[in-house]
PDB file of C-alpha atoms in Angstrom:
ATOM      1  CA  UNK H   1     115.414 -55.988-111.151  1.00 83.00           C
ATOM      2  CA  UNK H   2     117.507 -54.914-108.320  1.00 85.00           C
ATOM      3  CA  UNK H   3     121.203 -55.295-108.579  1.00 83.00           C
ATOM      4  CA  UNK H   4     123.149 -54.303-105.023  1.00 82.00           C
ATOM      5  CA  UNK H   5     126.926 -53.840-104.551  1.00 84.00           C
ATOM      6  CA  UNK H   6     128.532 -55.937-102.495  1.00 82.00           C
ATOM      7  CA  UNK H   7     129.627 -53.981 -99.529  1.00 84.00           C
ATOM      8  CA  UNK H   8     126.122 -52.846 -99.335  1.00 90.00           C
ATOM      9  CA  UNK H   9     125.329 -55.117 -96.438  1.00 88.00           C
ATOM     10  CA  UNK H  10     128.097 -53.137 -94.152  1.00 86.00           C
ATOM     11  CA  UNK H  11     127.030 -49.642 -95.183  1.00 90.00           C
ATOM     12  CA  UNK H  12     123.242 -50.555 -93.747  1.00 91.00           C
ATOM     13  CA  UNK H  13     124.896 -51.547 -90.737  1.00 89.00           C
ATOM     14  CA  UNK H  14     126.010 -48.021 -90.385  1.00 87.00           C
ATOM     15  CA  UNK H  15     122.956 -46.497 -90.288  1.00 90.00           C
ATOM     16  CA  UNK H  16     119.993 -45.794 -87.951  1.00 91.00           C
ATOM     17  CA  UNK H  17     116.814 -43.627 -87.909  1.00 90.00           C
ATOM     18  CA  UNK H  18     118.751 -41.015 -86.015  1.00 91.00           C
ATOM     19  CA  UNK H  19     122.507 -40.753 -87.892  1.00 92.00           C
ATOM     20  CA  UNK H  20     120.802 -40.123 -91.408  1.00 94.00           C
ATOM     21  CA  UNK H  21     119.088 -38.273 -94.396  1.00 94.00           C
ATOM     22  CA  UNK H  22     117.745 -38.381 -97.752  1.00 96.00           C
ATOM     23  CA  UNK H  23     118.360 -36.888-100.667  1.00 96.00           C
ATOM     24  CA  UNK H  24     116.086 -37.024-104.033  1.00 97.00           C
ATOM     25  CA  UNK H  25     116.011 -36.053-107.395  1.00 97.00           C
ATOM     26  CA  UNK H  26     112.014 -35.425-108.251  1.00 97.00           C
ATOM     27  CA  UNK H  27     111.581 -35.870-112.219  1.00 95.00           C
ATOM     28  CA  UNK H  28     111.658 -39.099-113.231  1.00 93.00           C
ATOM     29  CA  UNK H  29     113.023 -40.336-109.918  1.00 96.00           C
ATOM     30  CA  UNK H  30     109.973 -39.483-107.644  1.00 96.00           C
ATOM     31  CA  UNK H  31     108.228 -39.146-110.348  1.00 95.00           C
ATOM     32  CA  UNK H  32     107.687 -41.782-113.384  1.00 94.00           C
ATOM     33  CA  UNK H  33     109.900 -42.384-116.053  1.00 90.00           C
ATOM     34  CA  UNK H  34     107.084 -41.428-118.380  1.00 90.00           C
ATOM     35  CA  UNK H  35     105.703 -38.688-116.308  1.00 92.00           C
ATOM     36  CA  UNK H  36     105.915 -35.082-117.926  1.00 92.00           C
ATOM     37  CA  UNK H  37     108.384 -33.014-115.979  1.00 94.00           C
ATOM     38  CA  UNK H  38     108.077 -30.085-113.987  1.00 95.00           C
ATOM     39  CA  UNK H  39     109.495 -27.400-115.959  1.00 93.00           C
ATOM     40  CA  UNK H  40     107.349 -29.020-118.774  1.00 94.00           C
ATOM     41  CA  UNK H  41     104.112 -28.722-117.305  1.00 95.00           C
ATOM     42  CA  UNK H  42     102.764 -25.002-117.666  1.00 95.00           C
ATOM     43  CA  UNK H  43     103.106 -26.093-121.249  1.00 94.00           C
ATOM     44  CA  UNK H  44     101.096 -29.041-121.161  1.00 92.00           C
ATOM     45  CA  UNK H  45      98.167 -27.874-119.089  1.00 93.00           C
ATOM     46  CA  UNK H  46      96.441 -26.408-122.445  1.00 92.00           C
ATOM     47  CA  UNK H  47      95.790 -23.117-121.101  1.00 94.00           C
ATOM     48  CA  UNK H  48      98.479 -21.527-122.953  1.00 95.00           C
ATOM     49  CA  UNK H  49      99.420 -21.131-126.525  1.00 95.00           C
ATOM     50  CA  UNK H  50     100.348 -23.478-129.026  1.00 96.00           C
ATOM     51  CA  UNK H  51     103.447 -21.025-129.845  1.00 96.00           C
ATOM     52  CA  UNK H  52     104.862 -21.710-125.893  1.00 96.00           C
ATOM     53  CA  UNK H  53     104.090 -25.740-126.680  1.00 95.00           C
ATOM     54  CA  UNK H  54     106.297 -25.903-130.102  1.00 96.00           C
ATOM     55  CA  UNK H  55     108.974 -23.602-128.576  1.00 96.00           C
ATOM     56  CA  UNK H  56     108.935 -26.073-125.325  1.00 95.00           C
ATOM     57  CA  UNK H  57     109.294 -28.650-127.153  1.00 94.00           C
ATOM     58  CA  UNK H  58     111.983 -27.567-129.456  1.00 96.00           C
ATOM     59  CA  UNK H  59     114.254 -27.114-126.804  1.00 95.00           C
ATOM     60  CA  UNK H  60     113.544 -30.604-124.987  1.00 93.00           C
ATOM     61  CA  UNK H  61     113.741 -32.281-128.363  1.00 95.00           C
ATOM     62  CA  UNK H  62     117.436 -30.772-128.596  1.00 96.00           C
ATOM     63  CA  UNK H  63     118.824 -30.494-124.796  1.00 95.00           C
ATOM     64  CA  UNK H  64     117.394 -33.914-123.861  1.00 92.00           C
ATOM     65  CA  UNK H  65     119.859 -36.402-125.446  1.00 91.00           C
ATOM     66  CA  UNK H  66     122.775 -34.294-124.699  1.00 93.00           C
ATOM     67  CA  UNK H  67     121.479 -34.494-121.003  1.00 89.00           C
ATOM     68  CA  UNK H  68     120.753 -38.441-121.105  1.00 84.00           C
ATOM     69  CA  UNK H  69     124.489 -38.991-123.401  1.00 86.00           C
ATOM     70  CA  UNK H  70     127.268 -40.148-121.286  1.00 81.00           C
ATOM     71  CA  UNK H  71     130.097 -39.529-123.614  1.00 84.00           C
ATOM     72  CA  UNK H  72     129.578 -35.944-123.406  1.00 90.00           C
ATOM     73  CA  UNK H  73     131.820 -34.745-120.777  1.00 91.00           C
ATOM     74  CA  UNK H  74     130.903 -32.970-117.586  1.00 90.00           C
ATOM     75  CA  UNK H  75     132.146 -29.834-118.304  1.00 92.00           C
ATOM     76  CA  UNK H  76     130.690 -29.314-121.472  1.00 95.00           C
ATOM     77  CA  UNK H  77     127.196 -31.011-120.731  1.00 94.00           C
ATOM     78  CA  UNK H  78     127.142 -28.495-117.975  1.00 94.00           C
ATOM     79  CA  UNK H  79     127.506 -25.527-120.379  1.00 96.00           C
ATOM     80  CA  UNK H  80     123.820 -26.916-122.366  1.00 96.00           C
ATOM     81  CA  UNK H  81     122.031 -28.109-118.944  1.00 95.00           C
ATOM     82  CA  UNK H  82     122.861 -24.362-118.004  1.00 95.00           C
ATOM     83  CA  UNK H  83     121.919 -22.936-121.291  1.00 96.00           C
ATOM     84  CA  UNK H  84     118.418 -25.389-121.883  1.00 95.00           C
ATOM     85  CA  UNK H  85     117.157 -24.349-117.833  1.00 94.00           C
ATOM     86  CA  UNK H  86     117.720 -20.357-118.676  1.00 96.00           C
ATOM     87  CA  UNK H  87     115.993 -20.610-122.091  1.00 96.00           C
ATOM     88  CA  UNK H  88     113.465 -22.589-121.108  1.00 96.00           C
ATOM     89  CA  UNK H  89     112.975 -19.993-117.885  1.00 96.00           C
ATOM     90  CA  UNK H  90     112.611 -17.274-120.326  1.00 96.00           C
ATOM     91  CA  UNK H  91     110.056 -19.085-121.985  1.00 96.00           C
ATOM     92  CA  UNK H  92     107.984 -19.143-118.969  1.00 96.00           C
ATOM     93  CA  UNK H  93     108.171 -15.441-118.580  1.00 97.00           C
ATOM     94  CA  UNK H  94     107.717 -14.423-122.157  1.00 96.00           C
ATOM     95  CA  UNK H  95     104.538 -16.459-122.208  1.00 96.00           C
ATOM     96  CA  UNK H  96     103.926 -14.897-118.737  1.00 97.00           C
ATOM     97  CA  UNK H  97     102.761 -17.813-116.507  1.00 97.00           C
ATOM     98  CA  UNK H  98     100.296 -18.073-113.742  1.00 97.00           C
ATOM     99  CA  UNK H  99     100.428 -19.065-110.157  1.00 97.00           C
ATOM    100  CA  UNK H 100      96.716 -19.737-110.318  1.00 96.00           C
ATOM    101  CA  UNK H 101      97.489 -22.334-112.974  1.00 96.00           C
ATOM    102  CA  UNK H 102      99.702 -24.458-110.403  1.00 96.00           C
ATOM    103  CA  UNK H 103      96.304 -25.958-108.565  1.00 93.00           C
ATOM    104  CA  UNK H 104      94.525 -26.535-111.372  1.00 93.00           C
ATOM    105  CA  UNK H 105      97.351 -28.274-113.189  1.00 94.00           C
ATOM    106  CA  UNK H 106      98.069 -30.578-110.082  1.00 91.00           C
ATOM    107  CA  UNK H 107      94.405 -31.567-109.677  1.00 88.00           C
ATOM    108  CA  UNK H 108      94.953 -32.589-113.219  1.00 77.00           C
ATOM    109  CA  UNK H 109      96.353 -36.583-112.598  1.00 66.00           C
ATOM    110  CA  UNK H 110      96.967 -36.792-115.916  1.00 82.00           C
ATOM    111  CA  UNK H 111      99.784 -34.376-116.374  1.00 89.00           C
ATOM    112  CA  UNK H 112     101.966 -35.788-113.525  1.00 90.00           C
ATOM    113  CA  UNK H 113     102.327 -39.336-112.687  1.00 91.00           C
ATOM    114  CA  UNK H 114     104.792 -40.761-109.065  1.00 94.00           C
ATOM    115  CA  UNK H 115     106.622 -43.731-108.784  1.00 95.00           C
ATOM    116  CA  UNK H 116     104.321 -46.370-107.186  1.00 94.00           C
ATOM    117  CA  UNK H 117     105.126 -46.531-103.045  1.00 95.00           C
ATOM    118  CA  UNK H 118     107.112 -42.787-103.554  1.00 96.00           C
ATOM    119  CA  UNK H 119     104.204 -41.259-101.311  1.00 95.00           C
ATOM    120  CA  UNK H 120     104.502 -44.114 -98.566  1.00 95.00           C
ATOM    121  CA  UNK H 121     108.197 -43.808 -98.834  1.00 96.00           C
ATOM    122  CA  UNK H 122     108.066 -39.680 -98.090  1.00 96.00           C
ATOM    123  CA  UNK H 123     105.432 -40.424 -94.588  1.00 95.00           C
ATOM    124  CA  UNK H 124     107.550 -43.260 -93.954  1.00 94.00           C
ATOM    125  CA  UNK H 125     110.338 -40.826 -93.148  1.00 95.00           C
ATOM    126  CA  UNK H 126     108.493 -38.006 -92.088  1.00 94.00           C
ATOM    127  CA  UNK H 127     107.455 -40.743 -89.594  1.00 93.00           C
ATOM    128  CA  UNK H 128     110.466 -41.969 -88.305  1.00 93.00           C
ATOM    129  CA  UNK H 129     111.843 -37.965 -88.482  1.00 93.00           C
ATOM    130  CA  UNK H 130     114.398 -38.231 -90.429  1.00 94.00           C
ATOM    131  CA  UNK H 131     115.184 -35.568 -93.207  1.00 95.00           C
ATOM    132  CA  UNK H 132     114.213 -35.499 -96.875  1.00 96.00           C
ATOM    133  CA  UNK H 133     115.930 -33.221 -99.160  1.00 95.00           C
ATOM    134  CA  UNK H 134     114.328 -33.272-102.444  1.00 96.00           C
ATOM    135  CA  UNK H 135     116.992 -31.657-104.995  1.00 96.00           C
ATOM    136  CA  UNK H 136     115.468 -30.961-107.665  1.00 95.00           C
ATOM    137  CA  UNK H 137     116.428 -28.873-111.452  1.00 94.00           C
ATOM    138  CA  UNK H 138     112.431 -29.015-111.722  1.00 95.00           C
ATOM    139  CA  UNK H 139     109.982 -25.951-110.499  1.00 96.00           C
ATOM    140  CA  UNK H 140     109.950 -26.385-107.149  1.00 96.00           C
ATOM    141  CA  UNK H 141     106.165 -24.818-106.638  1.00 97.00           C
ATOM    142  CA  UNK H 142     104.668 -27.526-108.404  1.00 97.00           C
ATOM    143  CA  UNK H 143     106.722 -29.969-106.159  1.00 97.00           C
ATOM    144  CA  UNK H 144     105.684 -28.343-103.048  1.00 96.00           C
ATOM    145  CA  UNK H 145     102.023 -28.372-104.151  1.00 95.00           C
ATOM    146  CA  UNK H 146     102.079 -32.014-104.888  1.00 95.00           C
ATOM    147  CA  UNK H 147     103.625 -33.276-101.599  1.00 95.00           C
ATOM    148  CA  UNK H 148     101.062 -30.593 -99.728  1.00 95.00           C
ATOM    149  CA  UNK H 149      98.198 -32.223-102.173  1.00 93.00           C
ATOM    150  CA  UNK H 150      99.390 -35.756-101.037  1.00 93.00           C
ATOM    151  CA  UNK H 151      99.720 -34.618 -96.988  1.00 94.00           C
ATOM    152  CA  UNK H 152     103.247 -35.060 -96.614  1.00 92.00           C
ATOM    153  CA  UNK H 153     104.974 -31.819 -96.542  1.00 93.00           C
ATOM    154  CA  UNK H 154     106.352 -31.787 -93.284  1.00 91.00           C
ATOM    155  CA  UNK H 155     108.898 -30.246 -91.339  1.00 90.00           C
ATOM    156  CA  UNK H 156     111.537 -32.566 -92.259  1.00 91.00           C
ATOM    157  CA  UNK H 157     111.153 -31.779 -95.925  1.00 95.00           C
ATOM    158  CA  UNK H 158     113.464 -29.081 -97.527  1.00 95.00           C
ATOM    159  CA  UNK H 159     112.786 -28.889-101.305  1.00 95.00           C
ATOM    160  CA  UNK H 160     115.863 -27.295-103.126  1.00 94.00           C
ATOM    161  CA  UNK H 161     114.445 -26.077-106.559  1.00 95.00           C
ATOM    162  CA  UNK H 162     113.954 -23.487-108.893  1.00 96.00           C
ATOM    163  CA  UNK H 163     110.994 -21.837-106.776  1.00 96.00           C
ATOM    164  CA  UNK H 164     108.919 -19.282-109.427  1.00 97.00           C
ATOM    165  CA  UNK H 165     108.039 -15.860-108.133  1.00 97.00           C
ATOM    166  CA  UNK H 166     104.784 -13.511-109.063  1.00 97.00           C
ATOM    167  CA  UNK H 167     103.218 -10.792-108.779  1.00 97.00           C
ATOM    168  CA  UNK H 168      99.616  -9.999-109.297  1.00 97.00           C
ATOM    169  CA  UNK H 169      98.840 -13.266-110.524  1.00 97.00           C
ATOM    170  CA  UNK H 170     101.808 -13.330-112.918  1.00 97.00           C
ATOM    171  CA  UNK H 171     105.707 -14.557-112.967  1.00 97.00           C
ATOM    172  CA  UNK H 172     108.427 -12.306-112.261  1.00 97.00           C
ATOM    173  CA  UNK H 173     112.010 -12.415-113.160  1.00 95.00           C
ATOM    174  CA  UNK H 174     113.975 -13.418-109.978  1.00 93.00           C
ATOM    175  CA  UNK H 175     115.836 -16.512-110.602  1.00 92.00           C
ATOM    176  CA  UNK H 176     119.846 -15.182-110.530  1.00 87.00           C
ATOM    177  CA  UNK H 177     121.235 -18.825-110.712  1.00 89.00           C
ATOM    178  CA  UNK H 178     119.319 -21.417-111.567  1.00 94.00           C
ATOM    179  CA  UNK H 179     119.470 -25.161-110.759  1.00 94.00           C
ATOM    180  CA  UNK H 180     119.599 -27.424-113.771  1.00 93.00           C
ATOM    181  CA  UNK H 181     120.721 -31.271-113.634  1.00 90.00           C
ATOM    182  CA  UNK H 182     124.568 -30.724-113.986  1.00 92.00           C
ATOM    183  CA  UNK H 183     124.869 -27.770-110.842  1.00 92.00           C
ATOM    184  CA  UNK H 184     122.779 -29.643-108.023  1.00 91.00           C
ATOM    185  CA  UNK H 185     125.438 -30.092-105.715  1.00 88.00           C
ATOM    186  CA  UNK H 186     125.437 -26.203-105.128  1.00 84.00           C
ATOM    187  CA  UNK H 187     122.788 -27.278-102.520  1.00 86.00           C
ATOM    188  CA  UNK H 188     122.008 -24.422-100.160  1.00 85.00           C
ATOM    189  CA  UNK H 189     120.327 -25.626 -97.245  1.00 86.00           C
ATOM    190  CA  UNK H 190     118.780 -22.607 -95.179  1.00 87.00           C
ATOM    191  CA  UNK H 191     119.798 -22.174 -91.234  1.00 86.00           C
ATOM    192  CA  UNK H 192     116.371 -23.616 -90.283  1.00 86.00           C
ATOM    193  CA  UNK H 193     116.914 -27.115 -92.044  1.00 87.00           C
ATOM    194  CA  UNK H 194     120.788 -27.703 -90.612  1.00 83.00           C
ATOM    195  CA  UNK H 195     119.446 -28.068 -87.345  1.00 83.00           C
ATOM    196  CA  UNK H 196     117.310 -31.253 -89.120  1.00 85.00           C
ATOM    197  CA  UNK H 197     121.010 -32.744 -90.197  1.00 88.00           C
ATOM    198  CA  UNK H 198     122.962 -31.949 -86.861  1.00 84.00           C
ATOM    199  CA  UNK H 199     124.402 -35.282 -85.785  1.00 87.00           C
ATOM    200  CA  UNK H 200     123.502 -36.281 -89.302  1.00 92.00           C
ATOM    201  CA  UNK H 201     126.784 -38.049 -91.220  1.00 91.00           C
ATOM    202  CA  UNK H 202     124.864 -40.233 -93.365  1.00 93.00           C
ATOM    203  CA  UNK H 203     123.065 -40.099 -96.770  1.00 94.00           C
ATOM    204  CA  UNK H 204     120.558 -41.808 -98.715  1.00 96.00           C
ATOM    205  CA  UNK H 205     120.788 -40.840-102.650  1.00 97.00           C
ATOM    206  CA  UNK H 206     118.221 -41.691-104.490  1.00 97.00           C
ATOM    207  CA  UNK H 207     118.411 -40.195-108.394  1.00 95.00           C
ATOM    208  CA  UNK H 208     118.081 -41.287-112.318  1.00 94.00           C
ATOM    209  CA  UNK H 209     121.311 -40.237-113.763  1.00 91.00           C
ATOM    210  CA  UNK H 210     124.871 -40.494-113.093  1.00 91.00           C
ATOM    211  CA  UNK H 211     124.943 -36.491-112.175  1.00 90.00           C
ATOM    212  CA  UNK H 212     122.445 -37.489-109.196  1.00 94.00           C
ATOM    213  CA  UNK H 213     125.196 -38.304-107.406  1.00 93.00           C
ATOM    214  CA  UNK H 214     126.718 -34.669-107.063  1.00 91.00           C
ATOM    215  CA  UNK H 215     123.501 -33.811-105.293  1.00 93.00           C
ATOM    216  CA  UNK H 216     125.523 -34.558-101.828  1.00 89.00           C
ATOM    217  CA  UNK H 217     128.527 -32.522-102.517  1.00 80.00           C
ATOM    218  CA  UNK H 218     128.642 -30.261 -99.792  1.00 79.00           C
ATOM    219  CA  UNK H 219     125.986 -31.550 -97.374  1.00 84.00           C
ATOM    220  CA  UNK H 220     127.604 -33.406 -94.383  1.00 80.00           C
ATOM    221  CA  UNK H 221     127.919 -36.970 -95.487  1.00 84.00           C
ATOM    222  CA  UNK H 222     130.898 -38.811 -94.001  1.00 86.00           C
ATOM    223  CA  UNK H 223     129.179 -42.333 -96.084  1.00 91.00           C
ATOM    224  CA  UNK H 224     126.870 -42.065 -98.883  1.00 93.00           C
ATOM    225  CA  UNK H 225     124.350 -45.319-100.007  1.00 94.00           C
ATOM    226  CA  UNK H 226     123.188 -44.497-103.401  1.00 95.00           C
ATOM    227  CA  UNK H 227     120.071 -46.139-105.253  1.00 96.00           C
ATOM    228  CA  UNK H 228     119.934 -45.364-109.486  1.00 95.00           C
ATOM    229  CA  UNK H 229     116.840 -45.882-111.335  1.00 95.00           C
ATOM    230  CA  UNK H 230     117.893 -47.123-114.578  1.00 91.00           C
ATOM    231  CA  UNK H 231     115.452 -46.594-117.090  1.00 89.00           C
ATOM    232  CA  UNK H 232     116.680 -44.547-119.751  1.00 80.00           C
ATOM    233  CA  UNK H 233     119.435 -45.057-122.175  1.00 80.00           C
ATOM    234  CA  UNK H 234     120.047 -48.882-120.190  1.00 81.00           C
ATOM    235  CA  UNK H 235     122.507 -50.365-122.583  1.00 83.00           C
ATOM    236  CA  UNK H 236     124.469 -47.010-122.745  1.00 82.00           C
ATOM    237  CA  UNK H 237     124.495 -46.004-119.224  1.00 83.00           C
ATOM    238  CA  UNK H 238     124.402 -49.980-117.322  1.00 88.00           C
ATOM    239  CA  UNK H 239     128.146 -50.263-117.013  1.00 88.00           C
ATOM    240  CA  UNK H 240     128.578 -46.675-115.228  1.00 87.00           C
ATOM    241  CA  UNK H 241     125.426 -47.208-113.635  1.00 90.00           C
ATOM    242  CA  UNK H 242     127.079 -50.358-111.456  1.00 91.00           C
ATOM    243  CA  UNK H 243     130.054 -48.826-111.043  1.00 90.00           C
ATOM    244  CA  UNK H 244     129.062 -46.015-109.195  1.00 92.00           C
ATOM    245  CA  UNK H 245     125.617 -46.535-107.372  1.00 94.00           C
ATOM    246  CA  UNK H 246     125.274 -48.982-104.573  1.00 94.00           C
ATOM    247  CA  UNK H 247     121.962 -50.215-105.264  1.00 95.00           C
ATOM    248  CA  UNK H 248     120.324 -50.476-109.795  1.00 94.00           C
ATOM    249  CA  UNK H 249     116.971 -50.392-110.187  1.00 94.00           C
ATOM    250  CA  UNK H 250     115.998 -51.791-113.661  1.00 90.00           C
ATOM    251  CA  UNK H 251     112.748 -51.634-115.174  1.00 83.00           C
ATOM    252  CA  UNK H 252     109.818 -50.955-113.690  1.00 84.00           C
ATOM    253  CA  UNK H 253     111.196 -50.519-109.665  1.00 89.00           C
ATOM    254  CA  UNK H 254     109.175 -48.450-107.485  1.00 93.00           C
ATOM    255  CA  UNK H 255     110.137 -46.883-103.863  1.00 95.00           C
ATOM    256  CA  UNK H 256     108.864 -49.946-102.020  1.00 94.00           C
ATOM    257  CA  UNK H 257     111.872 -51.765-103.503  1.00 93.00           C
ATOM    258  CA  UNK H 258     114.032 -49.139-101.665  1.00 94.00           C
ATOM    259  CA  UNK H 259     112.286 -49.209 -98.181  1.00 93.00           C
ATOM    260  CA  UNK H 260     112.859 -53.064 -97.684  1.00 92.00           C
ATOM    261  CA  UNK H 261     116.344 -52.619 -98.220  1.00 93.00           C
ATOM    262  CA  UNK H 262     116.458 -49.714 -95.907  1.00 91.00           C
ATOM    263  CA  UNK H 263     114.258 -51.477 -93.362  1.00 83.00           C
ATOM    264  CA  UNK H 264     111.975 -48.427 -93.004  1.00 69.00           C
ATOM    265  CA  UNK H 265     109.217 -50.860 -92.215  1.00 53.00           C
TER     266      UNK H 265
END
């Protein structure tokens, strides 16, 4: 089901192949709502111990539903988002990761499922040239492996993510600040990319949860048309959901939903 705002009609007017960009959450947005995440998928690849599994787990089991519970307030969710992304970094490095393992684990379908038409969606920009930011509190080198696997890692695509470093096969502590779902509007776009959003002054959101919408928060957006997924938590989340985003999917909505309404074909 797709539920639009009203004055939705007159902020498509506004835009045109050459005034905009796009910005997109990756877990559970690009990908499925079912899919396994990205920080969540060194775990479940099998080549490492049952101990890294259980402790994975434990955290998810615990940060999760503070993440997905709107009546915890911004502030304070933003304190356990911060805490659950460094612990679950330092479970990464403790069990000492491989970069090796990020090919294998993509060429494994199974642990990493997309939206249906999110693919077709991503050329369907990079055809028409207009920037995709992908914002994303996931592990960027997975991301940038699966768009490269899929032929669509163009020019026009800047992923903002927690990118993993190694050395000699292995991870190495180098993440200072990391991204988690409550700080993605810290988005720092490097001098290469801002020449993709000169002339740029409008933005296509496209997230899962009500913080999606700080991913825009200081990229130059004079208008903003945002598109929620609503899949989890619907009863909880539905009123919030239709106050604030332009365009609710419910249920099982994929990307093609969101290219007729942008008239990308």
């Amino acid at each position: 089901m797709v539920i639009k705002q009203e004055n939705l009609s007159k902020k498509l007017e506004n835009i045109n192949k050459d005034n905009v960009f796009v910005v997109a959450d990756f877990d559970k947005t690009i990908s499925t709502k079912n899919s396994n995440t990205t920080f969540s998928l060194f775990s479940k690849s099998g080549y490492y111990p049952e101990e890294y599994v259980h402790d994975r787990e434990e955290l998810y089991n615990y940060y999760r539903p503070i993440e997905l519970d709107s009546k915890i307030s911004d502030e304070e969710k933003y304190k356990y988002m911060k805490e659950w992304q460094e612990r679950a970094y330092r479970l990464l490095l403790k069990y000492r990761v491989r970069e090796s393992d990020i090919a294998k684990i993509i060429d494994n379908h199974d642990l990493i499922d997309l939206r249906a038409y999110a693919i077709e969606f991503i050329k369907e920009l990079n055809e028409q040239g207009i920037p995709l930011i992908i914002n994303s509190a996931g592990i960027g080198n997975f991301i940038c492996a699966i768009l490269k696997q899929y032929g669509c890692m163009s020019d026009n695509v800047f992923v903002f993510s927690n990118m993993l470093e190694f050395q000699d096969d292995t991870i190495i502590d180098s993440i200072d600040d990391i991204i988690h779902s409550m700080n993605k509007y810290n988005i720092r776009i490097p001098d290469y990319f801002k020449e993709y959003l000169k002339c740029r002054d409008r933005a296509i959101l496209i997230g899962d949860q009500l913080s999606d919408l700080q991913m825009v928060g200081n990229l130059p957006a004079e208008e903003v048309i945002s598109f929620g997924f609503l899949e989890s938590k619907v009863e909880e989340n539905e009123e919030e959901f239709l106050k604030r985003f332009d365009v609710v999917l419910k249920g099982d909505e994929t990307f093609d939903s969101i290219s007729k309404i942008l008239r990308l074909r």
